[in-house]
Amino acid sequence: MFDSVKDLLVILVSSSLVSNVVLSQFFGLCPFLGVSKKTSTATGMGAAVVFVITLSSAVTGAIYTYVLEPLNLTYLQTIVFILIIAALVQFVEMFLKKFMPSLYEALGVYLPLITTNCAVLGVAITNVQKEYGVLTGVVNGFATAVGFMIAIVILAGLREKMEYNDVPESFKGMPIVLLTAGLMAIAFCGFSGLL
């Protein structure tokens, strides 16, 4: 169990920068590559992922700790986590459709894909594997989601700049995006010296 503020800060820095969910663990690549064409949609997607991962970390952590463990039903964790994540994504989708229709339209098919985004499920399972409590799991989930948001917004900014550059024909489109993402992953390795 991690209780001290120092431990929570280490988790915050580690999960967001050092072990970035996209650039180091390669989770959540579908929305990372698909929604990173404009910084506005990338920021909206990042905010939706922050909300879903943080809330799902809290709910899955509480259900695992207070329901599945006492009833000795831990073998159901993956199914239960997927159901919780799907319900939260539906909530986010309804909220955006009602209060932010332009962002809802811009995210398009990628919003429901948060349900199948392996980063969301990966955080919930990582919290269980590392035996984090509910608070520590929420901090880990929030930091992981912030790391996702940082990565997707940086890539979107770079892709907007690359539109006006002279790129060789064979690298146009997804090849240059993948090359850029690879260079970002190498750059994020520099954060490993922080801890």
Backbone as JSON, one array per atom type, in Angstrom:
{
  "sequence": "MFDSVKDLLVILVSSSLVSNVVLSQFFGLCPFLGVSKKTSTATGMGAAVVFVITLSSAVTGAIYTYVLEPLNLTYLQTIVFILIIAALVQFVEMFLKKFMPSLYEALGVYLPLITTNCAVLGVAITNVQKEYGVLTGVVNGFATAVGFMIAIVILAGLREKMEYNDVPESFKGMPIVLLTAGLMAIAFCGFSGLL",
  "N": [[0.84, -1.19, 0.0], [0.48, 2.22, -0.79], [0.89, 5.18, 0.83], [1.99, 7.65, 1.47], [2.52, 11.1, 0.52], [4.74, 11.49, -1.02], [5.08, 9.0, -2.29], [2.76, 8.99, -3.84], [3.29, 11.14, -5.54], [5.49, 10.13, -6.92], [4.24, 8.05, -8.31], [2.54, 9.59, -9.85], [4.31, 11.07, -11.55], [5.72, 8.96, -12.71], [3.72, 7.39, -14.02], [2.64, 9.21, -15.84], [4.74, 10.32, -17.39], [7.28, 8.81, -17.43], [6.58, 6.03, -17.74], [4.83, 6.2, -19.97], [1.62, 5.61, -21.18], [1.01, 5.33, -23.89], [3.39, 5.77, -25.38], [5.32, 4.19, -24.21], [4.22, 1.84, -23.19], [2.55, 1.16, -25.21], [-0.28, 1.09, -25.31], [-3.58, 1.94, -26.25], [-3.31, 2.85, -28.9], [-5.02, 3.08, -31.11], [-6.97, 5.31, -30.81], [-4.98, 7.19, -30.4], [-3.54, 7.41, -32.82], [-5.65, 7.84, -34.57], [-7.21, 10.09, -33.8], [-5.57, 12.21, -33.71], [-5.29, 14.32, -35.55], [-5.99, 17.0, -35.41], [-5.38, 19.53, -33.01], [-7.48, 20.42, -31.44], [-9.49, 18.39, -31.46], [-7.92, 16.36, -30.47], [-7.34, 17.28, -27.91], [-9.92, 17.27, -26.83], [-10.5, 14.52, -26.97], [-8.47, 13.58, -25.3], [-9.28, 14.76, -22.88], [-11.71, 13.43, -22.49], [-10.76, 10.82, -22.18], [-9.21, 11.15, -19.87], [-11.23, 11.68, -18.0], [-12.74, 9.26, -18.16], [-10.83, 7.22, -17.55], [-9.93, 8.01, -14.99], [-12.32, 8.0, -13.46], [-13.12, 5.35, -13.9], [-11.01, 4.01, -12.71], [-11.45, 4.62, -10.03], [-14.01, 3.48, -9.58], [-13.7, 0.77, -10.4], [-11.63, 0.01, -8.69], [-12.85, 0.28, -6.16], [-14.98, -1.56, -6.4], [-13.55, -3.92, -6.82], [-12.09, -4.12, -4.42], [-14.07, -4.01, -2.37], [-16.15, -5.69, -3.13], [-15.54, -7.87, -5.02], [-13.19, -9.09, -3.92], [-13.91, -9.69, -1.11], [-16.02, -11.52, -1.6], [-14.72, -13.5, -2.86], [-14.53, -13.52, -5.67], [-12.65, -12.76, -7.53], [-11.79, -13.74, -9.96], [-13.56, -12.84, -11.81], [-12.84, -10.3, -12.5], [-11.96, -9.07, -14.97], [-14.21, -9.18, -16.68], [-16.09, -7.74, -15.17], [-14.75, -5.26, -15.0], [-14.73, -4.49, -17.71], [-17.47, -4.15, -18.19], [-18.04, -2.01, -16.44], [-16.41, 0.01, -17.55], [-17.57, 0.23, -20.1], [-20.11, 1.22, -19.41], [-19.41, 3.71, -18.29], [-18.28, 5.01, -20.52], [-20.53, 5.22, -22.14], [-21.95, 7.02, -20.6], [-20.26, 9.3, -20.8], [-20.46, 9.7, -23.56], [-23.21, 10.35, -23.86], [-23.25, 12.7, -22.34], [-21.48, 14.41, -23.79], [-22.85, 14.53, -26.24], [-25.12, 15.89, -25.51], [-24.23, 18.32, -24.26], [-21.89, 19.22, -25.56], [-22.02, 19.24, -28.55], [-20.49, 19.74, -30.89], [-17.9, 18.8, -30.3], [-18.59, 16.17, -29.86], [-19.37, 15.39, -32.45], [-16.92, 15.8, -33.76], [-15.23, 13.9, -32.59], [-16.43, 11.57, -33.38], [-16.46, 8.22, -34.44], [-14.48, 7.45, -32.73], [-15.02, 8.0, -30.1], [-16.84, 6.0, -28.99], [-14.94, 4.03, -29.16], [-13.36, 4.29, -26.94], [-14.32, 2.54, -25.12], [-13.27, 0.1, -25.92], [-10.66, 0.73, -25.72], [-7.57, -0.28, -24.89], [-5.98, 0.91, -23.01], [-7.59, 1.9, -20.96], [-8.72, -0.39, -19.74], [-6.31, -1.61, -19.18], [-5.18, 0.05, -17.2], [-6.95, -0.37, -15.05], [-6.51, -3.1, -14.54], [-3.77, -3.06, -14.01], [-3.76, -1.58, -11.64], [-4.88, -3.45, -9.91], [-3.0, -5.55, -10.09], [-0.69, -4.35, -9.06], [-1.49, -4.02, -6.53], [-2.68, -1.65, -5.6], [-4.37, 0.65, -3.5], [-7.66, 2.18, -3.36], [-7.43, 5.04, -3.51], [-4.73, 5.33, -4.36], [-4.89, 3.94, -6.75], [-6.64, 5.61, -8.17], [-5.03, 7.89, -8.42], [-2.97, 6.79, -9.98], [-4.48, 6.1, -12.26], [-5.4, 8.65, -13.08], [-2.94, 9.92, -13.61], [-1.93, 8.28, -15.64], [-3.84, 8.75, -17.64], [-3.46, 11.48, -18.04], [-0.9, 11.36, -19.1], [-1.52, 10.06, -21.51], [-3.06, 12.09, -22.67], [-1.15, 14.14, -22.92], [0.61, 12.97, -24.78], [-1.06, 12.58, -27.05], [-1.86, 15.17, -27.69], [0.58, 16.42, -28.23], [1.38, 14.91, -30.49], [-0.71, 15.6, -32.23], [-0.25, 18.34, -32.55], [2.23, 18.24, -33.85], [1.46, 16.88, -36.18], [-0.22, 18.77, -37.34], [1.64, 20.72, -38.01], [3.2, 19.27, -39.81], [1.59, 19.1, -42.04], [2.11, 21.22, -43.69], [4.65, 20.85, -44.52], [7.25, 19.7, -46.72], [7.02, 16.57, -47.52], [8.42, 13.48, -48.45], [6.91, 11.49, -51.05], [6.52, 8.73, -50.48], [6.41, 8.72, -47.74], [4.19, 10.11, -46.99], [1.14, 10.61, -45.19], [0.14, 7.97, -43.08], [2.72, 6.66, -42.71], [4.63, 8.73, -42.03], [3.47, 9.65, -39.73], [3.65, 7.43, -38.01], [6.43, 7.25, -37.89], [6.99, 9.68, -36.63], [5.67, 9.23, -34.17], [7.25, 7.16, -33.22], [9.7, 8.53, -32.86], [8.86, 10.29, -30.88], [8.44, 8.44, -28.82], [11.05, 7.63, -28.35], [12.08, 10.07, -27.46], [10.61, 10.38, -25.09], [11.81, 8.47, -23.56], [13.83, 9.77, -22.32], [12.76, 10.8, -20.0], [13.06, 8.83, -18.14], [15.16, 9.21, -16.46], [14.22, 10.8, -14.45], [13.29, 9.43, -12.23]],
  "CA": [[0.0, 0.0, 0.0], [1.19, 3.48, -0.85], [0.08, 6.16, 1.57], [2.61, 8.96, 1.61], [2.4, 12.03, -0.59], [5.9, 11.25, -1.87], [4.77, 7.83, -3.12], [1.75, 9.38, -4.82], [3.96, 11.98, -6.53], [6.3, 9.24, -7.76], [3.3, 7.38, -9.21], [2.05, 10.62, -10.77], [5.35, 11.34, -12.56], [6.04, 7.71, -13.4], [2.64, 6.96, -14.92], [2.35, 10.17, -16.9], [5.88, 10.62, -18.26], [8.28, 7.76, -17.55], [5.92, 4.84, -18.3], [3.69, 6.73, -20.71], [0.78, 4.49, -21.62], [1.05, 5.19, -25.35], [4.73, 5.78, -25.95], [6.19, 3.21, -23.59], [3.49, 0.58, -23.05], [1.85, 0.98, -26.49], [-1.71, 0.92, -25.13], [-4.39, 3.06, -26.74], [-2.78, 3.36, -30.16], [-6.09, 3.39, -32.08], [-7.35, 6.73, -30.75], [-3.77, 8.01, -30.47], [-3.24, 7.66, -34.22], [-6.84, 8.22, -35.31], [-7.82, 11.36, -33.4], [-4.49, 13.2, -33.52], [-5.1, 15.15, -36.75], [-6.15, 18.39, -35.0], [-5.17, 19.65, -31.56], [-8.76, 20.61, -30.74], [-10.11, 17.08, -31.23], [-7.02, 15.58, -29.62], [-7.55, 17.75, -26.55], [-11.21, 16.75, -26.4], [-10.36, 13.08, -26.74], [-7.65, 13.44, -24.09], [-10.1, 15.09, -21.71], [-12.67, 12.33, -22.3], [-10.0, 9.68, -21.66], [-8.87, 11.47, -18.48], [-12.44, 11.48, -17.21], [-13.13, 7.84, -18.12], [-9.84, 6.41, -16.83], [-9.93, 8.38, -13.57], [-13.54, 7.5, -12.84], [-13.13, 3.88, -13.92], [-10.05, 3.55, -11.69], [-12.11, 4.71, -8.72], [-15.12, 2.52, -9.47], [-13.19, -0.61, -10.45], [-10.88, -0.24, -7.46], [-13.8, 0.09, -5.06], [-15.71, -2.82, -6.61], [-12.62, -5.04, -6.61], [-11.72, -4.18, -3.01], [-15.18, -4.18, -1.45], [-17.12, -6.68, -3.59], [-14.96, -9.08, -5.6], [-12.28, -9.76, -2.97], [-14.61, -10.34, 0.01], [-16.86, -12.62, -2.06], [-13.82, -14.43, -3.54], [-14.91, -13.53, -7.08], [-11.64, -11.99, -8.25], [-11.64, -14.26, -11.31], [-14.49, -12.1, -12.66], [-12.42, -8.9, -12.57], [-11.9, -8.54, -16.33], [-15.58, -9.0, -17.17], [-16.68, -6.64, -14.39], [-14.09, -4.02, -15.41], [-15.19, -4.13, -19.05], [-18.84, -3.64, -18.05], [-17.96, -0.68, -15.81], [-15.84, 0.94, -18.52], [-18.58, 0.46, -21.14], [-21.14, 2.1, -18.86], [-18.85, 5.06, -18.15], [-18.14, 5.59, -21.85], [-21.88, 5.6, -22.56], [-22.26, 8.25, -19.86], [-19.49, 10.38, -21.42], [-21.03, 9.94, -24.89], [-24.47, 11.08, -23.7], [-22.93, 14.04, -21.85], [-20.94, 15.2, -24.89], [-23.89, 14.72, -27.24], [-26.07, 16.87, -24.99], [-23.65, 19.61, -23.88], [-20.81, 19.62, -26.46], [-22.29, 18.5, -29.79], [-19.41, 19.88, -31.88], [-16.85, 17.86, -29.93], [-19.16, 14.84, -30.09], [-19.28, 15.14, -33.89], [-15.51, 15.75, -34.16], [-14.65, 12.64, -32.14], [-17.01, 10.55, -34.24], [-16.42, 6.81, -34.06], [-13.42, 7.2, -31.75], [-15.56, 8.1, -28.74], [-17.21, 4.66, -28.5], [-13.75, 3.19, -29.11], [-12.77, 4.35, -25.6], [-14.75, 1.31, -24.45], [-12.31, -0.96, -26.26], [-9.3, 1.24, -25.59], [-6.89, -1.16, -23.95], [-5.37, 1.7, -21.94], [-8.55, 2.02, -19.85], [-8.73, -1.68, -19.06], [-4.95, -1.85, -18.69], [-4.98, 0.77, -15.94], [-7.71, -1.06, -14.01], [-5.83, -4.36, -14.22], [-2.49, -2.7, -13.38], [-4.05, -1.19, -10.26], [-5.08, -4.68, -9.15], [-1.74, -6.29, -10.05], [0.26, -3.67, -8.18], [-2.15, -3.97, -5.23], [-2.94, -0.28, -5.21], [-5.65, 0.93, -2.87], [-8.55, 2.96, -4.22], [-6.84, 6.36, -3.73], [-3.52, 5.18, -5.17], [-5.35, 3.56, -8.08], [-7.18, 6.8, -8.82], [-3.87, 8.72, -8.79], [-2.33, 6.11, -11.1], [-5.36, 6.25, -13.41], [-5.37, 10.05, -13.52], [-1.62, 10.2, -14.19], [-1.84, 7.56, -16.91], [-4.68, 9.45, -18.6], [-2.78, 12.74, -18.37], [0.17, 10.98, -20.01], [-2.17, 9.84, -22.81], [-3.45, 13.39, -23.21], [0.08, 14.83, -23.32], [1.13, 12.35, -26.0], [-1.94, 12.78, -28.2], [-1.85, 16.6, -28.05], [1.87, 16.68, -28.88], [1.34, 14.34, -31.83], [-1.62, 16.41, -33.04], [0.46, 19.57, -32.9], [3.24, 17.91, -34.85], [0.79, 16.54, -37.44], [-0.68, 20.02, -37.95], [2.82, 21.37, -38.6], [3.68, 18.46, -40.93], [0.73, 19.3, -43.21], [2.67, 22.27, -44.54], [6.02, 20.5, -44.85], [7.48, 18.91, -47.93], [7.31, 15.2, -47.1], [8.52, 12.59, -49.62], [5.65, 10.83, -51.38], [6.41, 7.43, -49.83], [6.21, 8.91, -46.3], [2.97, 10.88, -46.73], [0.07, 9.9, -44.5], [0.43, 7.23, -41.85], [4.14, 6.37, -42.45], [5.3, 9.83, -41.32], [2.86, 9.71, -38.39], [4.28, 6.36, -37.24], [7.82, 7.65, -37.65], [6.94, 10.74, -35.61], [5.32, 8.6, -32.9], [8.46, 6.45, -32.78], [10.65, 9.53, -32.35], [8.32, 10.76, -29.6], [8.69, 7.39, -27.84], [12.48, 7.73, -28.01], [12.25, 11.29, -26.66], [10.05, 10.16, -23.76], [12.76, 7.64, -22.79], [14.64, 10.7, -21.54], [12.14, 11.02, -18.71], [13.37, 7.74, -17.21], [16.14, 9.72, -15.5], [13.55, 11.55, -13.38], [13.04, 8.6, -11.06]],
  "C": [[0.88, 1.25, 0.0], [0.33, 4.52, -0.17], [0.68, 7.55, 1.55], [2.44, 9.79, 0.34], [3.56, 11.82, -1.56], [5.64, 10.08, -2.81], [3.75, 8.18, -4.2], [2.34, 10.27, -5.91], [4.83, 11.14, -7.47], [5.4, 8.52, -8.76], [2.8, 8.37, -10.26], [3.05, 10.87, -11.89], [5.64, 10.09, -13.38], [4.97, 7.33, -14.41], [2.39, 7.93, -16.06], [3.51, 10.36, -17.87], [6.81, 9.42, -18.49], [7.7, 6.51, -18.22], [4.68, 5.28, -19.04], [2.93, 5.59, -21.36], [0.84, 4.27, -23.13], [2.46, 4.98, -25.85], [5.69, 4.77, -25.33], [5.52, 1.85, -23.45], [2.7, 0.22, -24.3], [0.39, 0.55, -26.32], [-2.42, 2.13, -25.72], [-3.91, 3.65, -28.04], [-3.87, 3.75, -31.16], [-6.54, 4.85, -31.98], [-6.15, 7.66, -30.85], [-3.46, 8.37, -31.92], [-4.45, 8.21, -34.98], [-7.38, 9.6, -35.02], [-6.78, 12.47, -33.31], [-4.24, 14.05, -34.76], [-5.19, 16.64, -36.42], [-6.0, 18.46, -33.49], [-6.48, 19.81, -30.81], [-9.43, 19.27, -30.47], [-9.23, 16.21, -30.35], [-7.17, 15.99, -28.16], [-8.88, 17.24, -26.0], [-11.17, 15.26, -26.11], [-9.54, 12.83, -25.49], [-8.44, 13.72, -22.83], [-11.11, 13.98, -21.43], [-11.97, 11.11, -21.71], [-9.6, 9.92, -20.2], [-10.07, 11.21, -17.58], [-12.75, 10.0, -17.05], [-12.13, 7.02, -17.31], [-9.84, 6.73, -15.34], [-11.15, 7.81, -12.86], [-13.57, 5.97, -12.82], [-12.12, 3.31, -12.93], [-10.68, 3.57, -10.3], [-13.17, 3.62, -8.56], [-14.61, 1.09, -9.48], [-12.39, -0.96, -9.21], [-11.79, -0.51, -6.28], [-14.55, -1.24, -5.21], [-14.79, -4.02, -6.37], [-12.34, -5.22, -5.11], [-12.89, -4.58, -2.12], [-16.22, -5.21, -1.89], [-16.44, -7.97, -4.04], [-14.05, -9.82, -4.63], [-13.03, -10.41, -1.8], [-15.45, -11.55, -0.4], [-16.04, -13.7, -2.8], [-14.22, -14.63, -5.01], [-13.9, -12.78, -7.95], [-11.42, -12.5, -9.68], [-12.57, -13.57, -12.31], [-14.04, -10.67, -12.95], [-12.44, -8.34, -13.99], [-13.3, -8.26, -16.88], [-16.24, -7.81, -16.47], [-16.08, -5.3, -14.82], [-14.57, -3.56, -16.78], [-16.61, -3.56, -18.99], [-18.87, -2.24, -17.44], [-17.46, 0.35, -16.8], [-16.85, 1.26, -19.62], [-19.68, 1.4, -20.65], [-20.64, 3.54, -18.72], [-18.7, 5.75, -19.5], [-19.5, 6.01, -22.39], [-22.31, 6.89, -21.88], [-21.55, 9.45, -20.49], [-20.09, 10.73, -22.79], [-22.34, 10.72, -24.8], [-24.22, 12.51, -23.25], [-22.43, 14.92, -22.99], [-21.99, 15.49, -25.96], [-24.86, 15.82, -26.81], [-25.44, 18.26, -24.83], [-22.53, 20.1, -24.79], [-20.98, 18.91, -27.81], [-21.18, 18.61, -30.84], [-18.26, 18.93, -31.58], [-17.32, 16.42, -30.15], [-19.05, 14.46, -31.57], [-17.83, 14.99, -34.34], [-14.86, 14.42, -33.76], [-15.19, 11.46, -32.93], [-16.95, 9.15, -33.65], [-15.41, 6.53, -32.95], [-13.91, 7.32, -30.31], [-16.03, 6.75, -28.23], [-16.0, 3.72, -28.41], [-13.02, 3.28, -27.76], [-13.14, 3.09, -24.83], [-13.75, 0.19, -24.7], [-10.87, -0.49, -26.2], [-8.59, 0.42, -24.5], [-6.21, -0.39, -22.83], [-6.3, 1.78, -20.73], [-8.59, 0.73, -19.05], [-7.36, -2.0, -18.47], [-4.68, -1.17, -17.37], [-5.71, 0.06, -14.8], [-7.01, -2.35, -13.58], [-4.48, -4.1, -13.56], [-2.68, -2.32, -11.93], [-4.23, -2.42, -9.37], [-3.76, -5.44, -9.0], [-0.72, -5.67, -9.11], [-0.29, -3.49, -6.77], [-2.31, -2.55, -4.7], [-4.3, -0.22, -4.5], [-6.48, 1.8, -3.8], [-7.93, 4.33, -4.53], [-5.61, 6.27, -4.63], [-3.88, 4.79, -6.59], [-5.92, 4.74, -8.86], [-6.05, 7.72, -9.27], [-3.16, 8.1, -9.99], [-3.17, 6.26, -12.38], [-5.34, 7.66, -13.97], [-4.05, 10.36, -14.21], [-1.46, 9.5, -15.53], [-2.64, 8.28, -17.99], [-4.08, 10.79, -19.0], [-1.61, 12.47, -19.32], [-0.36, 10.72, -21.42], [-2.5, 11.17, -23.46], [-2.22, 14.18, -23.68], [0.57, 14.29, -24.66], [0.26, 12.66, -27.21], [-1.96, 14.25, -28.64], [-0.52, 16.96, -28.72], [1.87, 16.14, -30.31], [0.42, 15.14, -32.75], [-0.97, 17.72, -33.47], [1.51, 19.33, -33.97], [2.6, 17.58, -36.2], [0.25, 17.79, -38.13], [0.46, 20.75, -38.63], [3.3, 20.61, -39.84], [2.84, 18.63, -42.19], [1.35, 20.27, -44.19], [4.13, 22.0, -44.92], [6.08, 19.68, -46.12], [7.94, 17.53, -47.51], [7.42, 14.35, -48.36], [7.24, 11.78, -49.8], [5.46, 9.51, -50.64], [6.16, 7.55, -48.32], [4.91, 9.65, -45.98], [1.92, 10.01, -46.07], [0.57, 9.2, -43.25], [1.92, 6.9, -41.66], [4.86, 7.48, -41.68], [4.75, 9.97, -39.91], [3.49, 8.64, -37.49], [5.74, 6.67, -36.93], [7.9, 8.73, -36.57], [6.62, 10.16, -34.23], [6.51, 7.82, -32.34], [9.5, 7.4, -32.21], [10.18, 10.12, -31.02], [8.59, 9.73, -28.5], [10.15, 7.42, -27.4], [12.72, 8.96, -27.12], [11.73, 11.09, -25.24], [10.92, 9.23, -22.92], [13.66, 8.53, -21.91], [14.07, 10.99, -20.17], [12.48, 9.94, -17.68], [14.41, 8.18, -16.18], [15.52, 10.5, -14.36], [13.42, 10.74, -12.1], [14.23, 7.71, -10.74]]
}
